[in-house]
Short mmCIF file of C-alpha atoms in Angstrom, two decimals:
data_model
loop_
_atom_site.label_atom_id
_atom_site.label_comp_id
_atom_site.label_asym_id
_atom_site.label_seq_id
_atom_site.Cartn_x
_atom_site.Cartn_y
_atom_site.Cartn_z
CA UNK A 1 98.81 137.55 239.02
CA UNK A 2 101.28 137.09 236.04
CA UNK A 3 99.08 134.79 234.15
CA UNK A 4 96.59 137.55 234.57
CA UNK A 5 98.58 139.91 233.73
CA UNK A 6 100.13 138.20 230.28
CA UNK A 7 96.40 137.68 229.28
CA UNK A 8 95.85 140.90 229.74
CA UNK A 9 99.09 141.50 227.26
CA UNK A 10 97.27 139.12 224.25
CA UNK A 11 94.32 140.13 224.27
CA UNK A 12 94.92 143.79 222.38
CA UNK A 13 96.60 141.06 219.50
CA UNK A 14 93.55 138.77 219.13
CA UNK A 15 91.42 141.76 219.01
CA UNK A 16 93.63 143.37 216.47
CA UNK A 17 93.83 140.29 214.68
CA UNK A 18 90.04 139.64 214.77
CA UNK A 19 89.02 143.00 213.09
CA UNK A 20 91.48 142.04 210.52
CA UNK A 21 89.54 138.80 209.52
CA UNK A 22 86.54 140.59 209.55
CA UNK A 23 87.67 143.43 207.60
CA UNK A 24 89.11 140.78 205.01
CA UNK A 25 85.74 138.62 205.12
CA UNK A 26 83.77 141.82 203.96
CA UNK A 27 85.93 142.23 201.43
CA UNK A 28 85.01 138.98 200.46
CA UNK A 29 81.96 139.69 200.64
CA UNK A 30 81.88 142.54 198.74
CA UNK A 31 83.84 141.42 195.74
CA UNK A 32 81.93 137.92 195.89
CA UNK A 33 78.94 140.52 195.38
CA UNK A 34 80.27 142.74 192.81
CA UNK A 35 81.65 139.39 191.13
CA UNK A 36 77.76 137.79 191.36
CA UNK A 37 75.97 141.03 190.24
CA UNK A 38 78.55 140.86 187.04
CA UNK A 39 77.55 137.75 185.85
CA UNK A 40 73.66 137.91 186.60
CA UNK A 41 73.77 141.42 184.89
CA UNK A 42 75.44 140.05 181.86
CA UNK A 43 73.11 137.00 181.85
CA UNK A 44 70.23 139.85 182.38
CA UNK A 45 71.83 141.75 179.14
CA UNK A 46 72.45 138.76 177.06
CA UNK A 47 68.50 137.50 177.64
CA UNK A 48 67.00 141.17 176.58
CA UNK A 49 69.80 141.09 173.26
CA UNK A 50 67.91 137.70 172.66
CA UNK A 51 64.24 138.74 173.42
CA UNK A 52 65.02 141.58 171.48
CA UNK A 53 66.18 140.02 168.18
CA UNK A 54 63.51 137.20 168.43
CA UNK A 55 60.56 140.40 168.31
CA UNK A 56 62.65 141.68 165.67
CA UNK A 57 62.88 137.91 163.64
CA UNK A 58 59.40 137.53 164.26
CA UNK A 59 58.66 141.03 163.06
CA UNK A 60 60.15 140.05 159.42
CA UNK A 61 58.10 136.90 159.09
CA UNK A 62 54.63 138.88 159.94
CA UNK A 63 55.92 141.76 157.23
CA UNK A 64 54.12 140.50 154.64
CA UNK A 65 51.04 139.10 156.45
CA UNK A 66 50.21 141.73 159.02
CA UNK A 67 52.19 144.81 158.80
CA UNK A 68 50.00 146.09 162.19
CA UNK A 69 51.47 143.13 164.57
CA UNK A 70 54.93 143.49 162.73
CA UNK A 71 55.29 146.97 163.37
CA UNK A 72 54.80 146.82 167.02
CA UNK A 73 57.07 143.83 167.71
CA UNK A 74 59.48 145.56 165.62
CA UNK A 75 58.79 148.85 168.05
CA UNK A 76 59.34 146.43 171.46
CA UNK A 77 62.17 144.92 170.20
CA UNK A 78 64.01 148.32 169.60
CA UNK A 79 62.96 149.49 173.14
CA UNK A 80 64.32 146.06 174.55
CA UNK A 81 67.66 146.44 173.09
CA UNK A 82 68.48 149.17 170.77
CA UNK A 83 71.04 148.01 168.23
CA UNK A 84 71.63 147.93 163.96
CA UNK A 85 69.92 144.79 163.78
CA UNK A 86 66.52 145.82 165.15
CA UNK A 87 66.72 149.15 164.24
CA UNK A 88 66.91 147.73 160.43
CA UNK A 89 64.17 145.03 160.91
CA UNK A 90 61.87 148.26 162.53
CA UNK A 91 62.98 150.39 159.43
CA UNK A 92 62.40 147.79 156.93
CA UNK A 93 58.76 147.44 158.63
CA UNK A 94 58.07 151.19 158.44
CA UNK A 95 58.93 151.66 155.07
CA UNK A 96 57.24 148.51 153.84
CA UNK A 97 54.05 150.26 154.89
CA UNK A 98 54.08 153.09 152.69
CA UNK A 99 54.80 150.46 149.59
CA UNK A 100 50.85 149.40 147.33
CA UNK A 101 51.18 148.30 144.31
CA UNK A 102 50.01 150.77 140.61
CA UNK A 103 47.06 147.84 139.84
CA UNK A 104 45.80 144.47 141.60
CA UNK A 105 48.99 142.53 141.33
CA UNK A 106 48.68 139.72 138.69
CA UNK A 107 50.56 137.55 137.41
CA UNK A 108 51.54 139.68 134.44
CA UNK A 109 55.14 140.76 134.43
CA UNK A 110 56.61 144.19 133.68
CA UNK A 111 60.20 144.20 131.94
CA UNK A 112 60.88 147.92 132.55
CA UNK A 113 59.61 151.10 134.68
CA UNK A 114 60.58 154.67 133.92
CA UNK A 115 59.87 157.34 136.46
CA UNK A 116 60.40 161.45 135.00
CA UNK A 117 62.40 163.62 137.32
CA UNK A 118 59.28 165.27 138.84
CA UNK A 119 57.54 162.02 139.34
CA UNK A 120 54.77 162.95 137.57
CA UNK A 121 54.71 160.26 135.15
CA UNK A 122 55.65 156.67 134.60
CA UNK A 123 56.23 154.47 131.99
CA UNK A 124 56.10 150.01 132.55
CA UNK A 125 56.78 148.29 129.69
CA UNK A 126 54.45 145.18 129.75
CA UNK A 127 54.05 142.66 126.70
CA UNK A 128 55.96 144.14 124.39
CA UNK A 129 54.06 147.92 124.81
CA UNK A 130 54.59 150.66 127.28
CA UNK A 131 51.99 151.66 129.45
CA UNK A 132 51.42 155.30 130.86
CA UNK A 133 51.08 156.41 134.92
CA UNK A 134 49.84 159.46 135.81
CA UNK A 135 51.47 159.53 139.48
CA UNK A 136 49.99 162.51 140.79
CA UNK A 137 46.81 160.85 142.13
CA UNK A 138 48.94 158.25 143.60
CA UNK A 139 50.97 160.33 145.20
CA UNK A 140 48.32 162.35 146.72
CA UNK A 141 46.75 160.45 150.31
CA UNK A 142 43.32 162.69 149.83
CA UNK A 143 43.10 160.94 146.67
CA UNK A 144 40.46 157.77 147.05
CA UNK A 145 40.03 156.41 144.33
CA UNK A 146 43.53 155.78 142.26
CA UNK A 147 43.83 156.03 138.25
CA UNK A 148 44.85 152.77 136.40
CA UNK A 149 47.34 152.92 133.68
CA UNK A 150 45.89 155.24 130.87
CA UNK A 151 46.92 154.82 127.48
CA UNK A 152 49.63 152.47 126.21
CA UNK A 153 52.11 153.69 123.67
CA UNK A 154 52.01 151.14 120.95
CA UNK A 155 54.66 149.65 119.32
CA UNK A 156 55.87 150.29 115.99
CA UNK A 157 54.49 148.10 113.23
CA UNK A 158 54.89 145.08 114.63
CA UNK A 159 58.12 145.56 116.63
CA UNK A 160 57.90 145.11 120.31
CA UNK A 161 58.92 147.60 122.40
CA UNK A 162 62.00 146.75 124.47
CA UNK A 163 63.05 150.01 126.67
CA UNK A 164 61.31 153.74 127.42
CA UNK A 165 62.75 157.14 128.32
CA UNK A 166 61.44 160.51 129.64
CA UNK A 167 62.51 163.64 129.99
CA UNK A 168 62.63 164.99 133.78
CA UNK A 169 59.53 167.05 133.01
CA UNK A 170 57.77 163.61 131.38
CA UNK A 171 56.79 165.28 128.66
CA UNK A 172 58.63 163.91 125.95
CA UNK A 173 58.62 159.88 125.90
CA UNK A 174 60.99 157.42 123.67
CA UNK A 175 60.30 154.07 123.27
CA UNK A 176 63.05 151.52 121.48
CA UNK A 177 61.64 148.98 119.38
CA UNK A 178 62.59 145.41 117.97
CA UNK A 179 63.04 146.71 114.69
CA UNK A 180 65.56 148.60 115.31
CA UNK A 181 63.59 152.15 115.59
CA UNK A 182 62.71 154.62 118.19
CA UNK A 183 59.56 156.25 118.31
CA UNK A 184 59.05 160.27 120.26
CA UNK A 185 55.82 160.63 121.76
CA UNK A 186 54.43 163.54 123.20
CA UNK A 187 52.65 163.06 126.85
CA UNK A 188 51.90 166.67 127.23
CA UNK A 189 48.10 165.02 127.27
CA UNK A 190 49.02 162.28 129.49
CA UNK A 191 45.34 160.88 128.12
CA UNK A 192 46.08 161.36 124.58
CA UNK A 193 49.97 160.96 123.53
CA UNK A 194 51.09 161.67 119.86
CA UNK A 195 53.28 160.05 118.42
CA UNK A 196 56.04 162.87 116.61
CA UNK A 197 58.46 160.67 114.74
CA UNK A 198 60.42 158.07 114.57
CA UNK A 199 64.51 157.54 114.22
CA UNK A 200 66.63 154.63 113.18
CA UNK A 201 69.05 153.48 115.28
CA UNK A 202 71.58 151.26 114.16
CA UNK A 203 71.76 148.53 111.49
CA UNK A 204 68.24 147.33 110.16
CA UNK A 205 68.74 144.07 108.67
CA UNK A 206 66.66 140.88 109.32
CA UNK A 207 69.23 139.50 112.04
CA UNK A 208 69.47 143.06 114.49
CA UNK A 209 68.25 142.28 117.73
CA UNK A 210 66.33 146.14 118.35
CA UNK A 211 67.38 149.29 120.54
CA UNK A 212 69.03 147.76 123.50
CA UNK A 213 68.47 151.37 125.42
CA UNK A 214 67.33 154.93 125.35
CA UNK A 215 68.02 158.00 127.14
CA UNK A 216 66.76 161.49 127.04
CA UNK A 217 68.49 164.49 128.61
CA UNK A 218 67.36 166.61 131.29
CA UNK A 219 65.20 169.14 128.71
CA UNK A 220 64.52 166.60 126.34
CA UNK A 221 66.69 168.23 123.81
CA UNK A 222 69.03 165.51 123.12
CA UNK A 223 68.14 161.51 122.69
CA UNK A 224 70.88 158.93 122.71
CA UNK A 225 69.73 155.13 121.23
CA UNK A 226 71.95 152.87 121.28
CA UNK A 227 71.20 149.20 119.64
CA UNK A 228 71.96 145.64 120.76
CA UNK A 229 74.97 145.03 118.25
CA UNK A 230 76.75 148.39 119.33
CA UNK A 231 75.95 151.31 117.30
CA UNK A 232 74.92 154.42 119.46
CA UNK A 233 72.85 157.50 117.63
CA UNK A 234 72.96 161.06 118.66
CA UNK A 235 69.41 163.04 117.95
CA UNK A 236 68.71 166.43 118.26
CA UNK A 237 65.30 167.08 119.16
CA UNK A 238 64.91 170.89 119.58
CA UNK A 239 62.25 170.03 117.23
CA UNK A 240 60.75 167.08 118.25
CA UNK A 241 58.44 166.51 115.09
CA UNK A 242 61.97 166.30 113.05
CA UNK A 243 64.60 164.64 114.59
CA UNK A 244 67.81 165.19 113.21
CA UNK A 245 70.74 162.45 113.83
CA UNK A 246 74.29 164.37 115.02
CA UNK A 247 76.23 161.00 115.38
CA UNK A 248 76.00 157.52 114.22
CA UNK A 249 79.24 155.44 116.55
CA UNK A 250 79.83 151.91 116.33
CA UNK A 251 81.90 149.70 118.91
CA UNK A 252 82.71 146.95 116.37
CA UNK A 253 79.60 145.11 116.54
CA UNK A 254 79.75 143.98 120.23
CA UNK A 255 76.60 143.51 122.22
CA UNK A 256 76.21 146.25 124.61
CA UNK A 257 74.83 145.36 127.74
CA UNK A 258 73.39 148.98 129.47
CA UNK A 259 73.86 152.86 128.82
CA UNK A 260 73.88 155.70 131.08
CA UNK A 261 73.84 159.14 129.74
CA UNK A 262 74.24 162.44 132.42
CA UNK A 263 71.50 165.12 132.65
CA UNK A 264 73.34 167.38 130.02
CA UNK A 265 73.76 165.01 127.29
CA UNK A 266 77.33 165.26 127.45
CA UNK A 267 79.03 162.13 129.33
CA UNK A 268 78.29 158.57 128.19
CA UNK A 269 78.70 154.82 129.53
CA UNK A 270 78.69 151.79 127.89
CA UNK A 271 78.71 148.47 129.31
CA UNK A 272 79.57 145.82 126.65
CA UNK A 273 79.55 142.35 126.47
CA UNK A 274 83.34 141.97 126.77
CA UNK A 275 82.86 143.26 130.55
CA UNK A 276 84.30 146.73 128.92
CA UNK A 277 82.77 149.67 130.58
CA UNK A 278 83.81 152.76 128.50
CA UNK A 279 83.02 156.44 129.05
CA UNK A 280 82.22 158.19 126.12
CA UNK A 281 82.90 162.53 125.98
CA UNK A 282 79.49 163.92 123.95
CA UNK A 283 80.13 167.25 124.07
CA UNK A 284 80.67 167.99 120.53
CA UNK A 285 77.57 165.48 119.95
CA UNK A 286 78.26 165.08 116.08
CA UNK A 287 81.42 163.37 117.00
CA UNK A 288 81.73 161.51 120.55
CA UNK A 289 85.25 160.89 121.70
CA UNK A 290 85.74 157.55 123.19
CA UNK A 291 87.27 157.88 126.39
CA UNK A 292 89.10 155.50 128.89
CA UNK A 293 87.66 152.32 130.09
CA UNK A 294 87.17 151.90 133.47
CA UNK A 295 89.93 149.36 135.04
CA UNK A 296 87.40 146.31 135.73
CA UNK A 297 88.29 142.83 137.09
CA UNK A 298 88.06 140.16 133.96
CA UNK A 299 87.17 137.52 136.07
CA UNK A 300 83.91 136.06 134.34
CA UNK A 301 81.52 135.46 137.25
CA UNK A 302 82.39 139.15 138.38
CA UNK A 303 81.35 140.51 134.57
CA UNK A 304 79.98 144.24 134.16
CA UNK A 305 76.08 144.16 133.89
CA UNK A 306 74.82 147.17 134.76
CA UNK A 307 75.62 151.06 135.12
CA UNK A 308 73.91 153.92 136.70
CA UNK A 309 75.33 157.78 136.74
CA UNK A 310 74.34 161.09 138.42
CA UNK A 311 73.08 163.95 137.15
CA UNK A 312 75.89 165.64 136.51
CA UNK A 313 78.26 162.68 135.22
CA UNK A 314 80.80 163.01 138.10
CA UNK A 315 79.62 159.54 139.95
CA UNK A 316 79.39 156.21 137.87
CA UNK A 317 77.98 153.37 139.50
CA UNK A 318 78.52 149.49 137.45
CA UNK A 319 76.80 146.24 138.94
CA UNK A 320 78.26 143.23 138.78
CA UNK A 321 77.18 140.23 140.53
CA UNK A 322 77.19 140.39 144.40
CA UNK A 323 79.23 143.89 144.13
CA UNK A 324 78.62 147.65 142.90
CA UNK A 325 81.61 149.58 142.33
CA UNK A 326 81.24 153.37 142.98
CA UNK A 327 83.43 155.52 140.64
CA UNK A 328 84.57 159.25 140.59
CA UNK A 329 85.22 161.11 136.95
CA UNK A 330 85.34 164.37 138.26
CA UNK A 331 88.24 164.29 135.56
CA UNK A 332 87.00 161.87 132.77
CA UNK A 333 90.57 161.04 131.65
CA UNK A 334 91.40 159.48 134.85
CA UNK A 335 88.63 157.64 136.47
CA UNK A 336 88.79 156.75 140.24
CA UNK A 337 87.01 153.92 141.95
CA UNK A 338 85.66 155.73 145.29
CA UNK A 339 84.93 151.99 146.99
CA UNK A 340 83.20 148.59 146.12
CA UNK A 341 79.83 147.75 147.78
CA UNK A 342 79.22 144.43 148.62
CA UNK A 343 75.66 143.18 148.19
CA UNK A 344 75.73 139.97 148.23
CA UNK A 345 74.00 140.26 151.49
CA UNK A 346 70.88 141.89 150.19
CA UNK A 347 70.37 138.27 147.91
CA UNK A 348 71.35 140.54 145.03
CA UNK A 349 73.46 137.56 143.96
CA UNK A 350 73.04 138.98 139.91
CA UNK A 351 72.32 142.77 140.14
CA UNK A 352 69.15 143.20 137.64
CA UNK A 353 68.58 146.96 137.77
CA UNK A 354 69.88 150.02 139.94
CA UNK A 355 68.60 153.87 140.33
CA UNK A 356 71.00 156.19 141.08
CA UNK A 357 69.62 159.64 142.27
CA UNK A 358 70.13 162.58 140.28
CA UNK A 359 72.02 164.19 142.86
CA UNK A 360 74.19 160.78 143.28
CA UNK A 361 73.01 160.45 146.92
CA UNK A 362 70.43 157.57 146.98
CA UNK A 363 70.74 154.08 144.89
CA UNK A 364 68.00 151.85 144.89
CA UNK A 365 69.01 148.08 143.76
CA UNK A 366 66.82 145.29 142.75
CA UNK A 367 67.74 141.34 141.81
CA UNK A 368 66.70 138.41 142.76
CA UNK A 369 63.82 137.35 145.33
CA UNK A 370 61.18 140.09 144.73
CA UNK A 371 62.85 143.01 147.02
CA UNK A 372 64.98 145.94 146.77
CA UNK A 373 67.69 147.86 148.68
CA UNK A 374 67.99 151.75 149.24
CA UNK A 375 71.59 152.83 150.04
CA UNK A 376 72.51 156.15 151.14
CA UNK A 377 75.34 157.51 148.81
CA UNK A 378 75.78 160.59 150.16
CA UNK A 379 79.75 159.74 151.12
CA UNK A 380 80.09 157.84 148.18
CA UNK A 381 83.20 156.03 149.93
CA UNK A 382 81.13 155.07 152.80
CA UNK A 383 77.81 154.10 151.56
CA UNK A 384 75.46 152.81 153.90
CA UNK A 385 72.38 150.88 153.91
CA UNK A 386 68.72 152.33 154.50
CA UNK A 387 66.22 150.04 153.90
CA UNK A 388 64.75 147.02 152.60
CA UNK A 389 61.89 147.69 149.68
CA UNK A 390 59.58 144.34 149.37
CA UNK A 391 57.78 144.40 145.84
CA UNK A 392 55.88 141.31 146.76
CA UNK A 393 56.73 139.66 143.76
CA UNK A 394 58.93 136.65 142.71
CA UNK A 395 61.66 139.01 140.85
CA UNK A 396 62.27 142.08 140.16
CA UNK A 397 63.06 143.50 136.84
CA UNK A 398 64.04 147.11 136.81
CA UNK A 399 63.96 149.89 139.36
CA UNK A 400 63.09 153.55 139.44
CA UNK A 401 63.67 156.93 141.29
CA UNK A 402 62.49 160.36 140.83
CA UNK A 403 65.26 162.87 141.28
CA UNK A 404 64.57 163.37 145.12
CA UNK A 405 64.46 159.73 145.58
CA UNK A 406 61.79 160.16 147.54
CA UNK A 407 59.81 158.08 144.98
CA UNK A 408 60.52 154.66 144.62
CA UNK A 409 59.01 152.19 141.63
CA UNK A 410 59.73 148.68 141.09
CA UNK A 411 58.48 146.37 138.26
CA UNK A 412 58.92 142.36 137.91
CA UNK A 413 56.48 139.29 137.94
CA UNK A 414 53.05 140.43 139.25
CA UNK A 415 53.09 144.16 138.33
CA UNK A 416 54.71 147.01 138.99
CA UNK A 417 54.90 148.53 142.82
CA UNK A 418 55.69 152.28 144.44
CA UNK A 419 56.66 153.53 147.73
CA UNK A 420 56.19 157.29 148.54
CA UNK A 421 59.77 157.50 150.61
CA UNK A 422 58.80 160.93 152.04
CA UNK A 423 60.09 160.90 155.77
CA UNK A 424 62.58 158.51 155.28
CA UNK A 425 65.48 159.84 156.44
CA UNK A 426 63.44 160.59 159.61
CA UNK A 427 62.34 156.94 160.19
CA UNK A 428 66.10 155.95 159.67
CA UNK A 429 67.18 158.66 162.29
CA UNK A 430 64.94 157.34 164.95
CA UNK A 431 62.31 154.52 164.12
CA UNK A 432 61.04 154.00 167.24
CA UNK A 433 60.37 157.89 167.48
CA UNK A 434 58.60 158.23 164.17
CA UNK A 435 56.68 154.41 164.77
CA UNK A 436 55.37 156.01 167.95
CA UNK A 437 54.40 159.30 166.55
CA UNK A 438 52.26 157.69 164.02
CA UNK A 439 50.84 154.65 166.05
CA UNK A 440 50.24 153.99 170.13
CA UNK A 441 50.41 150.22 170.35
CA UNK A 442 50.27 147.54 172.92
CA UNK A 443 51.37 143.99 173.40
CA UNK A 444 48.24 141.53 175.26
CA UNK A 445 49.53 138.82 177.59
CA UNK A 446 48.60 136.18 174.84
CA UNK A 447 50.48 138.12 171.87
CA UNK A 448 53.65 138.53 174.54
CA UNK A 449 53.33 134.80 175.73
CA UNK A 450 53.31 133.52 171.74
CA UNK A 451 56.13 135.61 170.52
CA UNK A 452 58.51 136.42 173.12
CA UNK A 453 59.63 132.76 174.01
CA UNK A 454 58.59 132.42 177.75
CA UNK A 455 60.15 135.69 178.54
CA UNK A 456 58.43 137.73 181.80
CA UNK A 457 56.50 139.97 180.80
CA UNK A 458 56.48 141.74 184.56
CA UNK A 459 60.00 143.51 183.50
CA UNK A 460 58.25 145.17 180.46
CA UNK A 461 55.26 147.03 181.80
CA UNK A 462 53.65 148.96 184.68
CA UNK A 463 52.22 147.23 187.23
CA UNK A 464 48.75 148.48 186.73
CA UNK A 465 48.46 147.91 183.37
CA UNK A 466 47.16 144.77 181.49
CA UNK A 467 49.56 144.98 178.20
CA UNK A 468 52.92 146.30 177.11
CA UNK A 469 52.61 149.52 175.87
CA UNK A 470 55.28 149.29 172.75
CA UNK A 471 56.44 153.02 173.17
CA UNK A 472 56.98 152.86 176.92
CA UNK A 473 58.09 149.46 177.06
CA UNK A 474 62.17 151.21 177.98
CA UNK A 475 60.53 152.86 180.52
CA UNK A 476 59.69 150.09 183.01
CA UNK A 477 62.30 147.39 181.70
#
């Protein structure tokens, strides 16, 4: 009876005692799940970040070859794993689309392209002449059958011509010459220009190298020419038949490298070969006021090359190689440098040529390895990249924007090449959204099983269907 009764005692213990090892075993349990679901999820994440960026990769290699089969990899891989690396390769894709080139590209090479404000007409400068675009046509997609160049604008004598200008409204044209002149054509009849005049630039002696640059303001009423050994000419041309020269400003015979000039005619910049960039004041334009220089590294490999300023003169933009630095003259006496953009990245290892918006809100860079870059200036101390612009060509010379920046040119070995950038900052908002509202595309078992490297396919579409559907392709992964 009293070993009875002390079992009867224990047993409430072990029964306590058990519950607590089972309670603790599904605890186990539970975090031994949670733990297991952890790592199998972020094996599950870090396979769809891979599948994703090989579409994407692959994407980029077919750009060139077959836009179609680019696009919609570039679409899936987006869907897969939405991040700044496929979102660029599917933006870069988009906008490559809407890129053809002026003519059949050949393997002659444009020095120079010149867009006017209202991107009605263009000017390439190709062996040693300049010829003339009428964009309209190319602009418009009801438009078959696009125009080739139409007239050329001929050098003078037998100078070359080695830079062009318009006026926003491309009616008025200059074109800088090897001897040392500049010539003002009228395009008025883009079929028939007239040549107006012509005005000396600098020196004219048998050892001047030409006009290094020319620049026309906003209404055409004011050319600046500035030649290879330094000199820089003021012309009025409120009659354009009779030029008449306001200023004649030398910089001690040093080289100058590039010249901006702001809408108004009244803010200058010089780039010289002594990695000087100076701003010049032009409002009284009989007698421009040299102004600071801005406060540039003299480090040699990081020399001045090239400059670039909005409309209104406030932002100055000066390439140098692998960097752009963005600067503010709001007050021209005292310059400030807003931030330095780093393009090394874009294989713009020597900046060649860069746009800059009139509005100082888009820049379009060119340089080595046939392709472009359109930044977004619109915080000048944040800029930030939109797209990639492939001219299809070796190199690329010089770059153009009309004054929306919704037109892009780019000249260089093979030709010269356009993109109608209309809808861009849509496609950068959300390129999955606009790929989808312009195409419906799908991925067959064969494309899926050569370009997403042994990935299953079962996670990425409906059951009853026989492809990936690009667009949808979030929807059953």
């Amino acid at each position: 009876m009293n070993d009875l009764a002390g079992t009867r005692q224990v047993n409430p213990r072990w029964r306590t005692l058990a519950v607590a090892l089972a309670v603790l075993s599904a605890v186990f349990l539970v975090v031994g799940g949670l733990a297991w679901q952890r790592v199998y999820g972020r094996a599950s994440t870090q396979e769809r970040v891979a599948l994703a960026h090989g579409l994407a990769l692959h994407a980029a290699e077919l750009r060139d070859t077959d836009s179609g089969t680019a696009r919609k990899l570039g679409t899936a891989a987006v869907g897969i794993h939405d991040d700044e690396q496929t979102r660029a390769g599917l933006i870069d894709t988009m906008v490559d689309m809407y890129g053809r080139a002026l003519s059949p590209l050949t393997q002659e090479t444009s020095r120079e392209v010149t867009v006017s404000g209202d991107g009605r007409v263009a000017l390439s400068k190709e062996g040693g002449e300049a010829n003339v675009w009428d964009l309209k046509s190319w602009i418009d997609p009801e438009v078959i059958e696009k125009p080739d160049r139409i007239p050329t604008l001929k050098r003078h004598g037998r100078a070359s011509v080695n830079t062009t200008a318009l006026s926003f409204d491309g009616r008025t044209a200059l074109t800088g010459d090897g001897d040392n002149t500049a010539t003002v054509w009228d395009l008025t009849d883009l079929a028939k220009p007239v040549r107006l005049a012509t005005m000396a630039a600098g020196r004219t002696t048998k050892y001047t190298n030409g006009v290094k640059k020319a620049a026309l303001s906003r209404d055409g009423g004011t050319a600046v020419i500035v030649d290879q050994d330094g000199v820089m000419t003021v012309w009025d041309l409120a009659d354009r038949s009779h030029p008449k020269r306001l200023s004649r400003t030398s910089s001690k015979t040093v080289p100058i490298r590039d010249f901006a000039l702001s809408a108004d005619g009244r803010t200058a910049v010089t780039v010289d070969d002594h990695n000087k960039v100076t701003v010049w004041d032009l409002t009284t334009a009989d007698h421009p006021v040299k102004g600071v220089d801005l406060d540039l590294s003299m480090e040699y490999s990081r020399s001045a090359t090239r400059t670039a300023m909005s409309a209104n003169g406030h932002v100055v933009l000066v390439g140098r190689v692998g960097q752009i630095e963005i600067w503010n003259l709001d007050d021209r006496s005292h310059p400030v440098r807003y931030t330095t953009l780093d393009v090394s990245f874009d294989n713009l290892y020597g900046t060649y040529d860069m746009s800059l918006a009139p509005d100082g809100k888009r820049l379009l860079l060119a340089g080595p390895g046939g392709s472009g870059a359109l930044w977004d200036l619109s915080t000048p101390s944040r800029p930030t990249r939109l797209a990639a612009l492939n001219g299809h060509m070796r190199e690329v010379e010089s770059v153009a924007l009309r004054a929306d920046g919704d037109l892009a040119l780019m000249a260089g070995s093979s030709g010269v090449y356009f993109w109608n950038l209309t809808g861009l900052d849509e496609i950068v908002a959300d390129p999955k959204r606009e790929s989808c509202h312009r195409y419906d595309a799908k991925i067959s078992e064969a494309e899926w099983a050569r370009y997403a490297g042994g990935a299953d396919w079962s996670e990425y579409k409906s059951e009853d269907m026989d492809s990936v559907s690009v667009c949808l392709i979030d929807w059953w992964s």
